[in-house]
GROMACS .gro file of C-alpha atoms in nm:
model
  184
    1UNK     CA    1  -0.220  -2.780  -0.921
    2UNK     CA    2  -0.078  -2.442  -0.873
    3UNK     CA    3   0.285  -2.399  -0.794
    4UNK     CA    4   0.378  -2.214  -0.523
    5UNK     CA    5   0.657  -1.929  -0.498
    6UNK     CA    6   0.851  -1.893  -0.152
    7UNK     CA    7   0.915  -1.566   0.016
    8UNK     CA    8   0.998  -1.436   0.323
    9UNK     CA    9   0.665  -1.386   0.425
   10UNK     CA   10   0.588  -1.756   0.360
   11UNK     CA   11   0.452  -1.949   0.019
   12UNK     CA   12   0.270  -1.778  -0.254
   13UNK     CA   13   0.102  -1.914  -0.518
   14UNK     CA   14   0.238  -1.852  -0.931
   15UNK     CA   15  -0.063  -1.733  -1.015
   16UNK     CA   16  -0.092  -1.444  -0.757
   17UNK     CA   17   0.309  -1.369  -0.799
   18UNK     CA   18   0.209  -1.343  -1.196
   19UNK     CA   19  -0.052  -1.095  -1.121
   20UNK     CA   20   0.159  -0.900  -0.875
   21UNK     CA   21   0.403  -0.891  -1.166
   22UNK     CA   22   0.182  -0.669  -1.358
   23UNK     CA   23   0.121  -0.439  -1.086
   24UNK     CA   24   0.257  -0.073  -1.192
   25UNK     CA   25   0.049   0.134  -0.959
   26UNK     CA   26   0.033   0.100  -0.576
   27UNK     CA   27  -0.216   0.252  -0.391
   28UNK     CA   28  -0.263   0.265   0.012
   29UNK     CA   29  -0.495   0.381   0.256
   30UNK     CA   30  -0.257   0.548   0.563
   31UNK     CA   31  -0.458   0.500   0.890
   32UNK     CA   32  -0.420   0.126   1.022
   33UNK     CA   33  -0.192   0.040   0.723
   34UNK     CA   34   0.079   0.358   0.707
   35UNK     CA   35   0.032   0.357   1.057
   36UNK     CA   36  -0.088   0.197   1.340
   37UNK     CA   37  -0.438   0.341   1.341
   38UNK     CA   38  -0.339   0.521   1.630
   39UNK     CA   39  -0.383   0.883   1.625
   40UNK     CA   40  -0.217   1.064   1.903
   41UNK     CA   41  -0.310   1.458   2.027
   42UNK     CA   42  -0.132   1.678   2.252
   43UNK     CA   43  -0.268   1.901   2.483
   44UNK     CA   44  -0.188   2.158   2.202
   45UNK     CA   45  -0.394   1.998   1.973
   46UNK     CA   46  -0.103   1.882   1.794
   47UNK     CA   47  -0.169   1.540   1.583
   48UNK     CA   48   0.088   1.261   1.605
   49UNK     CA   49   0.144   0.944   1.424
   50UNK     CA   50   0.370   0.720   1.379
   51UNK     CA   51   0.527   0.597   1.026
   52UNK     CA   52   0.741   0.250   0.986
   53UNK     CA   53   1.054   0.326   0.858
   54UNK     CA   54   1.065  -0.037   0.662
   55UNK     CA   55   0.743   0.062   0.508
   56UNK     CA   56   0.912   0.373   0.340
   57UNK     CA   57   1.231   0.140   0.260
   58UNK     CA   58   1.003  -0.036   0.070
   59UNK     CA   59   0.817   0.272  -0.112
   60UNK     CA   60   1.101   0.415  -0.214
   61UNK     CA   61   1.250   0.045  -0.337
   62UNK     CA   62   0.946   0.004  -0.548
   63UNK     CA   63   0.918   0.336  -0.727
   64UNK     CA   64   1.292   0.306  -0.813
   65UNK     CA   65   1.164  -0.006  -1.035
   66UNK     CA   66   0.899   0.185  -1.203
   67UNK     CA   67   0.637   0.120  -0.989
   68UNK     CA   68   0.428   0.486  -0.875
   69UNK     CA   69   0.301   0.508  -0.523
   70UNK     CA   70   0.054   0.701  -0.376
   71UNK     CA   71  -0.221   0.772  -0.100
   72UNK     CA   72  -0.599   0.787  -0.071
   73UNK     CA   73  -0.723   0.870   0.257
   74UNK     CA   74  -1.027   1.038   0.421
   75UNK     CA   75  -0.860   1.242   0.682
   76UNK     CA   76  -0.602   1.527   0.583
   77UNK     CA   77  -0.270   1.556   0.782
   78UNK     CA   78   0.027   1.791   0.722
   79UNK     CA   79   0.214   1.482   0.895
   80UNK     CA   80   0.137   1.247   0.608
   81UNK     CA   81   0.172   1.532   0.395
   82UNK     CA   82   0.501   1.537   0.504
   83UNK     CA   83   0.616   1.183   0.508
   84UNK     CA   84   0.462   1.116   0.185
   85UNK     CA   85   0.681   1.421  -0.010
   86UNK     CA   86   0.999   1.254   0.216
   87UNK     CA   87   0.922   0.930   0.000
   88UNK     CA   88   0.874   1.074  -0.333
   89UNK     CA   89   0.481   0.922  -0.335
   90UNK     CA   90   0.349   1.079  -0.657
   91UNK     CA   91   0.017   1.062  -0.578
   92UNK     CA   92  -0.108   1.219  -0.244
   93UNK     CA   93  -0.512   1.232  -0.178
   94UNK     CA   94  -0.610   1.339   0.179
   95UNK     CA   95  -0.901   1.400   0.308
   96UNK     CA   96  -1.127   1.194   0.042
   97UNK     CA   97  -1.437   1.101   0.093
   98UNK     CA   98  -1.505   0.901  -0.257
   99UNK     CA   99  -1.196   0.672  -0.276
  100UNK     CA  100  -1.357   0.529  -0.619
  101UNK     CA  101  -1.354   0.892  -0.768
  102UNK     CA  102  -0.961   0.956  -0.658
  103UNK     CA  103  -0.866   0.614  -0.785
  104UNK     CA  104  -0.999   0.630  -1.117
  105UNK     CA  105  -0.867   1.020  -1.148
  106UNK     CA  106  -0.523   0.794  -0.993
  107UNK     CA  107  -0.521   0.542  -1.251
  108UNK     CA  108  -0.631   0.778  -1.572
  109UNK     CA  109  -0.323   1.041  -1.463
  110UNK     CA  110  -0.077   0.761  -1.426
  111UNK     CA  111  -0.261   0.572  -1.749
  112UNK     CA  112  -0.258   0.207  -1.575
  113UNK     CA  113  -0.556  -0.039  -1.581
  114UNK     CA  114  -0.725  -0.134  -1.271
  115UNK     CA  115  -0.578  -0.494  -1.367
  116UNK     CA  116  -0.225  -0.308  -1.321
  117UNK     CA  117  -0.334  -0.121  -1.001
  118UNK     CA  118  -0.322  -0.267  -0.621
  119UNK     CA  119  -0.425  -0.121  -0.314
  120UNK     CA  120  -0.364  -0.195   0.075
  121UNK     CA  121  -0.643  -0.133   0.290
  122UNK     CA  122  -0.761  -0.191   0.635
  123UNK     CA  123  -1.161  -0.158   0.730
  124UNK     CA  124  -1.475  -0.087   0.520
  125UNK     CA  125  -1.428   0.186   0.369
  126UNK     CA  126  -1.167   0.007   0.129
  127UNK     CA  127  -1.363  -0.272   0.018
  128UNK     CA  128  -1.507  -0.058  -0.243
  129UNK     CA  129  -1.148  -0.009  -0.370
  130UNK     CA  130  -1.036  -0.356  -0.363
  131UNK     CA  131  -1.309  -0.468  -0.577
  132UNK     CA  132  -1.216  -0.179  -0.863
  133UNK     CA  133  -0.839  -0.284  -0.857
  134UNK     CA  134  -0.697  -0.583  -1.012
  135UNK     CA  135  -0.535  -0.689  -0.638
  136UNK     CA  136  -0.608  -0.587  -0.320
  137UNK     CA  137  -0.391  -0.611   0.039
  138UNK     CA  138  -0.453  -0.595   0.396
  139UNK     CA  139  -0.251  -0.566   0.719
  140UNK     CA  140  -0.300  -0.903   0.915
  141UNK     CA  141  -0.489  -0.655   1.234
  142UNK     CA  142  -0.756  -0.556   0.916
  143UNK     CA  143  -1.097  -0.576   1.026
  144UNK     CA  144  -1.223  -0.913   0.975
  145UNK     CA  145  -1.484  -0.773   0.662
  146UNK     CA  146  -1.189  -0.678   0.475
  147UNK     CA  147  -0.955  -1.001   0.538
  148UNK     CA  148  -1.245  -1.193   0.344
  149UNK     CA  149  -1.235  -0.904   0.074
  150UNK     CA  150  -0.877  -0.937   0.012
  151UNK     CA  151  -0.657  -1.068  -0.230
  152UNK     CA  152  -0.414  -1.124   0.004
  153UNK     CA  153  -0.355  -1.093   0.390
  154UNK     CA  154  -0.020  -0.976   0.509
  155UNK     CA  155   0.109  -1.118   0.808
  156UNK     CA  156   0.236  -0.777   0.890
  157UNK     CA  157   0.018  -0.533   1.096
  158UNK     CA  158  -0.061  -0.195   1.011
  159UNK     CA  159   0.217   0.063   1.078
  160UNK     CA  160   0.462  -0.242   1.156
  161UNK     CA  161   0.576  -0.366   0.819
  162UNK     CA  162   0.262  -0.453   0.600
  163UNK     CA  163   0.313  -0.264   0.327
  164UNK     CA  164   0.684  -0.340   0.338
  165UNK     CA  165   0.567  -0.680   0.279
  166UNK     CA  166   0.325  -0.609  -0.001
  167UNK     CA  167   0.679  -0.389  -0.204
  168UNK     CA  168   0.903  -0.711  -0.100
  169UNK     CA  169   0.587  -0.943  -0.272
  170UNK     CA  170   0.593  -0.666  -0.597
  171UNK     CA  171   0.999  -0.693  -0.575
  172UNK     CA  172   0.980  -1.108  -0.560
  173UNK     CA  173   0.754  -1.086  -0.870
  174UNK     CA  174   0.932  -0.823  -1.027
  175UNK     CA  175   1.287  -1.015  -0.999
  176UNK     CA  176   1.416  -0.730  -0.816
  177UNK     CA  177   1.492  -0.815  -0.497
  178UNK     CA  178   1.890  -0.861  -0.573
  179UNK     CA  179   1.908  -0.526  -0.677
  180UNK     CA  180   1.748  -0.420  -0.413
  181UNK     CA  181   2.011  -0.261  -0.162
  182UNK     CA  182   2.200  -0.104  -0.494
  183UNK     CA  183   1.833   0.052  -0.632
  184UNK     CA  184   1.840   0.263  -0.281
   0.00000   0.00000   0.00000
Protein backbone atom coordinates (compact mmCIF):
# COMPACT_ATOMS: atom_id res chain seq x y z
CA UNK A 1 0.00 0.00 0.00
CA UNK A 2 1.36 3.25 -1.14
CA UNK A 3 1.58 6.14 1.24
CA UNK A 4 0.20 9.14 0.38
CA UNK A 5 1.80 12.79 0.65
CA UNK A 6 -0.69 15.81 1.40
CA UNK A 7 -0.59 19.07 -0.43
CA UNK A 8 -2.55 21.82 -1.07
CA UNK A 9 -3.88 20.55 -4.07
CA UNK A 10 -5.09 17.42 -2.21
CA UNK A 11 -3.23 13.78 -1.52
CA UNK A 12 -0.45 12.48 -3.59
CA UNK A 13 0.93 9.36 -3.62
CA UNK A 14 5.09 8.69 -2.39
CA UNK A 15 5.74 7.20 -5.30
CA UNK A 16 4.71 10.04 -7.73
CA UNK A 17 6.20 12.81 -5.09
CA UNK A 18 9.59 10.53 -5.44
CA UNK A 19 9.51 10.84 -9.10
CA UNK A 20 8.64 14.52 -9.10
CA UNK A 21 11.71 14.74 -6.88
CA UNK A 22 13.93 13.91 -9.68
CA UNK A 23 12.44 16.25 -12.00
CA UNK A 24 15.24 18.93 -13.13
CA UNK A 25 13.70 20.03 -16.36
CA UNK A 26 10.17 21.48 -16.82
CA UNK A 27 8.73 21.76 -19.95
CA UNK A 28 5.16 23.41 -20.97
CA UNK A 29 3.08 23.84 -23.83
CA UNK A 30 1.59 27.78 -23.52
CA UNK A 31 -1.88 27.74 -25.22
CA UNK A 32 -4.61 26.21 -22.75
CA UNK A 33 -1.91 25.69 -20.05
CA UNK A 34 0.17 29.32 -19.98
CA UNK A 35 -3.00 30.63 -20.84
CA UNK A 36 -6.42 30.18 -21.15
CA UNK A 37 -6.49 28.94 -24.72
CA UNK A 38 -8.03 32.03 -25.53
CA UNK A 39 -6.48 34.03 -28.16
CA UNK A 40 -7.79 37.49 -28.44
CA UNK A 41 -7.32 40.00 -31.82
CA UNK A 42 -7.96 43.53 -32.20
CA UNK A 43 -9.28 45.18 -34.97
CA UNK A 44 -5.53 46.01 -35.59
CA UNK A 45 -4.63 42.67 -35.80
CA UNK A 46 -3.00 42.90 -32.60
CA UNK A 47 -2.79 39.35 -30.63
CA UNK A 48 -3.70 39.26 -26.93
CA UNK A 49 -3.40 36.75 -24.24
CA UNK A 50 -3.54 36.52 -21.04
CA UNK A 51 -0.68 35.08 -18.55
CA UNK A 52 -1.43 34.01 -14.67
CA UNK A 53 0.64 35.84 -12.59
CA UNK A 54 0.79 32.71 -9.92
CA UNK A 55 1.92 30.63 -12.76
CA UNK A 56 5.10 32.88 -13.21
CA UNK A 57 5.42 33.00 -9.19
CA UNK A 58 5.85 29.60 -9.53
CA UNK A 59 8.42 29.57 -12.63
CA UNK A 60 10.52 31.76 -11.24
CA UNK A 61 10.26 29.77 -7.58
CA UNK A 62 11.32 26.64 -9.32
CA UNK A 63 14.29 27.77 -11.38
CA UNK A 64 15.66 29.49 -8.21
CA UNK A 65 15.97 25.68 -6.89
CA UNK A 66 17.76 24.48 -9.87
CA UNK A 67 15.08 23.44 -11.76
CA UNK A 68 15.28 25.01 -15.83
CA UNK A 69 12.04 25.98 -17.44
CA UNK A 70 11.11 26.36 -20.76
CA UNK A 71 8.46 26.38 -23.70
CA UNK A 72 7.51 24.27 -26.71
CA UNK A 73 4.76 25.54 -28.66
CA UNK A 74 3.46 25.48 -32.27
CA UNK A 75 2.41 29.02 -32.67
CA UNK A 76 5.04 31.97 -32.38
CA UNK A 77 4.09 35.13 -30.33
CA UNK A 78 6.24 38.19 -29.47
CA UNK A 79 3.74 38.18 -26.35
CA UNK A 80 5.07 34.88 -25.02
CA UNK A 81 8.25 35.92 -26.25
CA UNK A 82 7.97 38.50 -23.94
CA UNK A 83 6.61 36.97 -20.84
CA UNK A 84 8.83 34.10 -21.11
CA UNK A 85 12.32 36.50 -21.09
CA UNK A 86 10.25 38.45 -17.95
CA UNK A 87 10.55 34.92 -16.17
CA UNK A 88 14.01 34.00 -16.96
CA UNK A 89 12.57 30.59 -18.98
CA UNK A 90 15.82 29.29 -20.50
CA UNK A 91 14.40 27.49 -23.04
CA UNK A 92 11.91 29.26 -25.47
CA UNK A 93 10.59 27.15 -28.72
CA UNK A 94 7.74 28.87 -30.66
CA UNK A 95 6.30 28.04 -33.44
CA UNK A 96 7.27 24.12 -33.47
CA UNK A 97 5.80 21.84 -35.31
CA UNK A 98 7.84 18.53 -34.05
CA UNK A 99 7.62 18.90 -30.22
CA UNK A 100 9.66 15.41 -30.04
CA UNK A 101 12.58 17.06 -32.10
CA UNK A 102 12.67 20.40 -29.68
CA UNK A 103 12.47 18.23 -26.61
CA UNK A 104 15.18 15.97 -27.23
CA UNK A 105 17.44 19.13 -28.66
CA UNK A 106 15.77 20.54 -24.83
CA UNK A 107 16.92 17.76 -22.85
CA UNK A 108 20.55 17.10 -24.71
CA UNK A 109 21.37 21.18 -24.20
CA UNK A 110 20.31 21.08 -20.61
CA UNK A 111 21.93 17.25 -20.34
CA UNK A 112 18.81 15.76 -18.26
CA UNK A 113 17.18 12.32 -18.96
CA UNK A 114 13.71 12.11 -20.09
CA UNK A 115 13.26 10.28 -16.56
CA UNK A 116 14.38 13.86 -15.12
CA UNK A 117 12.18 15.85 -17.60
CA UNK A 118 8.24 16.74 -17.13
CA UNK A 119 5.99 18.45 -19.28
CA UNK A 120 2.38 20.15 -18.92
CA UNK A 121 0.21 19.81 -21.75
CA UNK A 122 -3.29 20.30 -22.78
CA UNK A 123 -4.78 18.47 -26.16
CA UNK A 124 -3.26 16.02 -28.70
CA UNK A 125 -0.63 17.34 -29.85
CA UNK A 126 1.20 16.72 -26.38
CA UNK A 127 0.55 13.21 -25.94
CA UNK A 128 3.49 12.48 -28.01
CA UNK A 129 5.54 14.43 -25.40
CA UNK A 130 4.17 12.95 -22.36
CA UNK A 131 5.00 9.56 -23.42
CA UNK A 132 8.97 10.66 -24.13
CA UNK A 133 9.20 12.35 -20.61
CA UNK A 134 9.53 10.61 -17.41
CA UNK A 135 6.11 12.66 -16.06
CA UNK A 136 3.63 14.32 -17.71
CA UNK A 137 0.81 17.17 -16.44
CA UNK A 138 -2.37 18.53 -17.54
CA UNK A 139 -4.66 21.45 -16.65
CA UNK A 140 -7.97 19.92 -15.17
CA UNK A 141 -10.04 21.79 -18.65
CA UNK A 142 -7.35 19.30 -20.84
CA UNK A 143 -9.09 17.57 -23.46
CA UNK A 144 -10.37 14.42 -22.21
CA UNK A 145 -7.54 12.25 -24.62
CA UNK A 146 -4.89 13.81 -22.71
CA UNK A 147 -6.40 13.49 -18.98
CA UNK A 148 -6.13 9.59 -19.69
CA UNK A 149 -2.47 10.25 -21.05
CA UNK A 150 -1.36 11.96 -18.03
CA UNK A 151 0.62 11.37 -15.17
CA UNK A 152 -1.19 13.60 -13.31
CA UNK A 153 -4.31 15.94 -13.62
CA UNK A 154 -4.17 19.31 -11.99
CA UNK A 155 -7.16 20.58 -10.55
CA UNK A 156 -6.12 23.91 -11.86
CA UNK A 157 -7.29 25.07 -15.36
CA UNK A 158 -5.22 26.34 -17.98
CA UNK A 159 -4.10 30.01 -17.60
CA UNK A 160 -5.65 29.94 -13.92
CA UNK A 161 -3.01 28.30 -11.77
CA UNK A 162 -2.11 24.80 -13.29
CA UNK A 163 1.21 25.06 -13.71
CA UNK A 164 1.52 26.92 -10.42
CA UNK A 165 0.32 23.77 -9.07
CA UNK A 166 2.60 21.43 -10.95
CA UNK A 167 6.05 24.08 -9.36
CA UNK A 168 4.17 23.90 -5.77
CA UNK A 169 4.02 19.68 -6.45
CA UNK A 170 8.10 19.98 -7.68
CA UNK A 171 8.59 22.42 -4.46
CA UNK A 172 6.59 19.73 -2.00
CA UNK A 173 8.96 17.04 -3.40
CA UNK A 174 11.85 19.09 -3.49
CA UNK A 175 11.46 20.19 0.38
CA UNK A 176 11.37 23.65 -0.71
CA UNK A 177 8.36 25.05 -0.05
CA UNK A 178 9.62 26.87 3.37
CA UNK A 179 12.03 28.64 1.54
CA UNK A 180 9.87 29.54 -0.74
CA UNK A 181 8.90 33.33 -0.11
CA UNK A 182 12.87 33.97 0.82
CA UNK A 183 14.04 32.06 -2.76
CA UNK A 184 11.91 35.06 -4.55
Amino acid sequence: MSMAIFTPYGSVSAELIKRISNIKLLLSDVDGVLSDGKIYITNSGDEIKSFNTKDGFGIVAIQKTGVDFGIITGRQSNIVDIRMKSLKAKYICQGINDKITALNEIMKKANVSASETAYIGDDVIDIPVFKACGLSFCPADAHPIVKASADYICNLNGGEGAVREVCDLILTARDKTDTLGASI
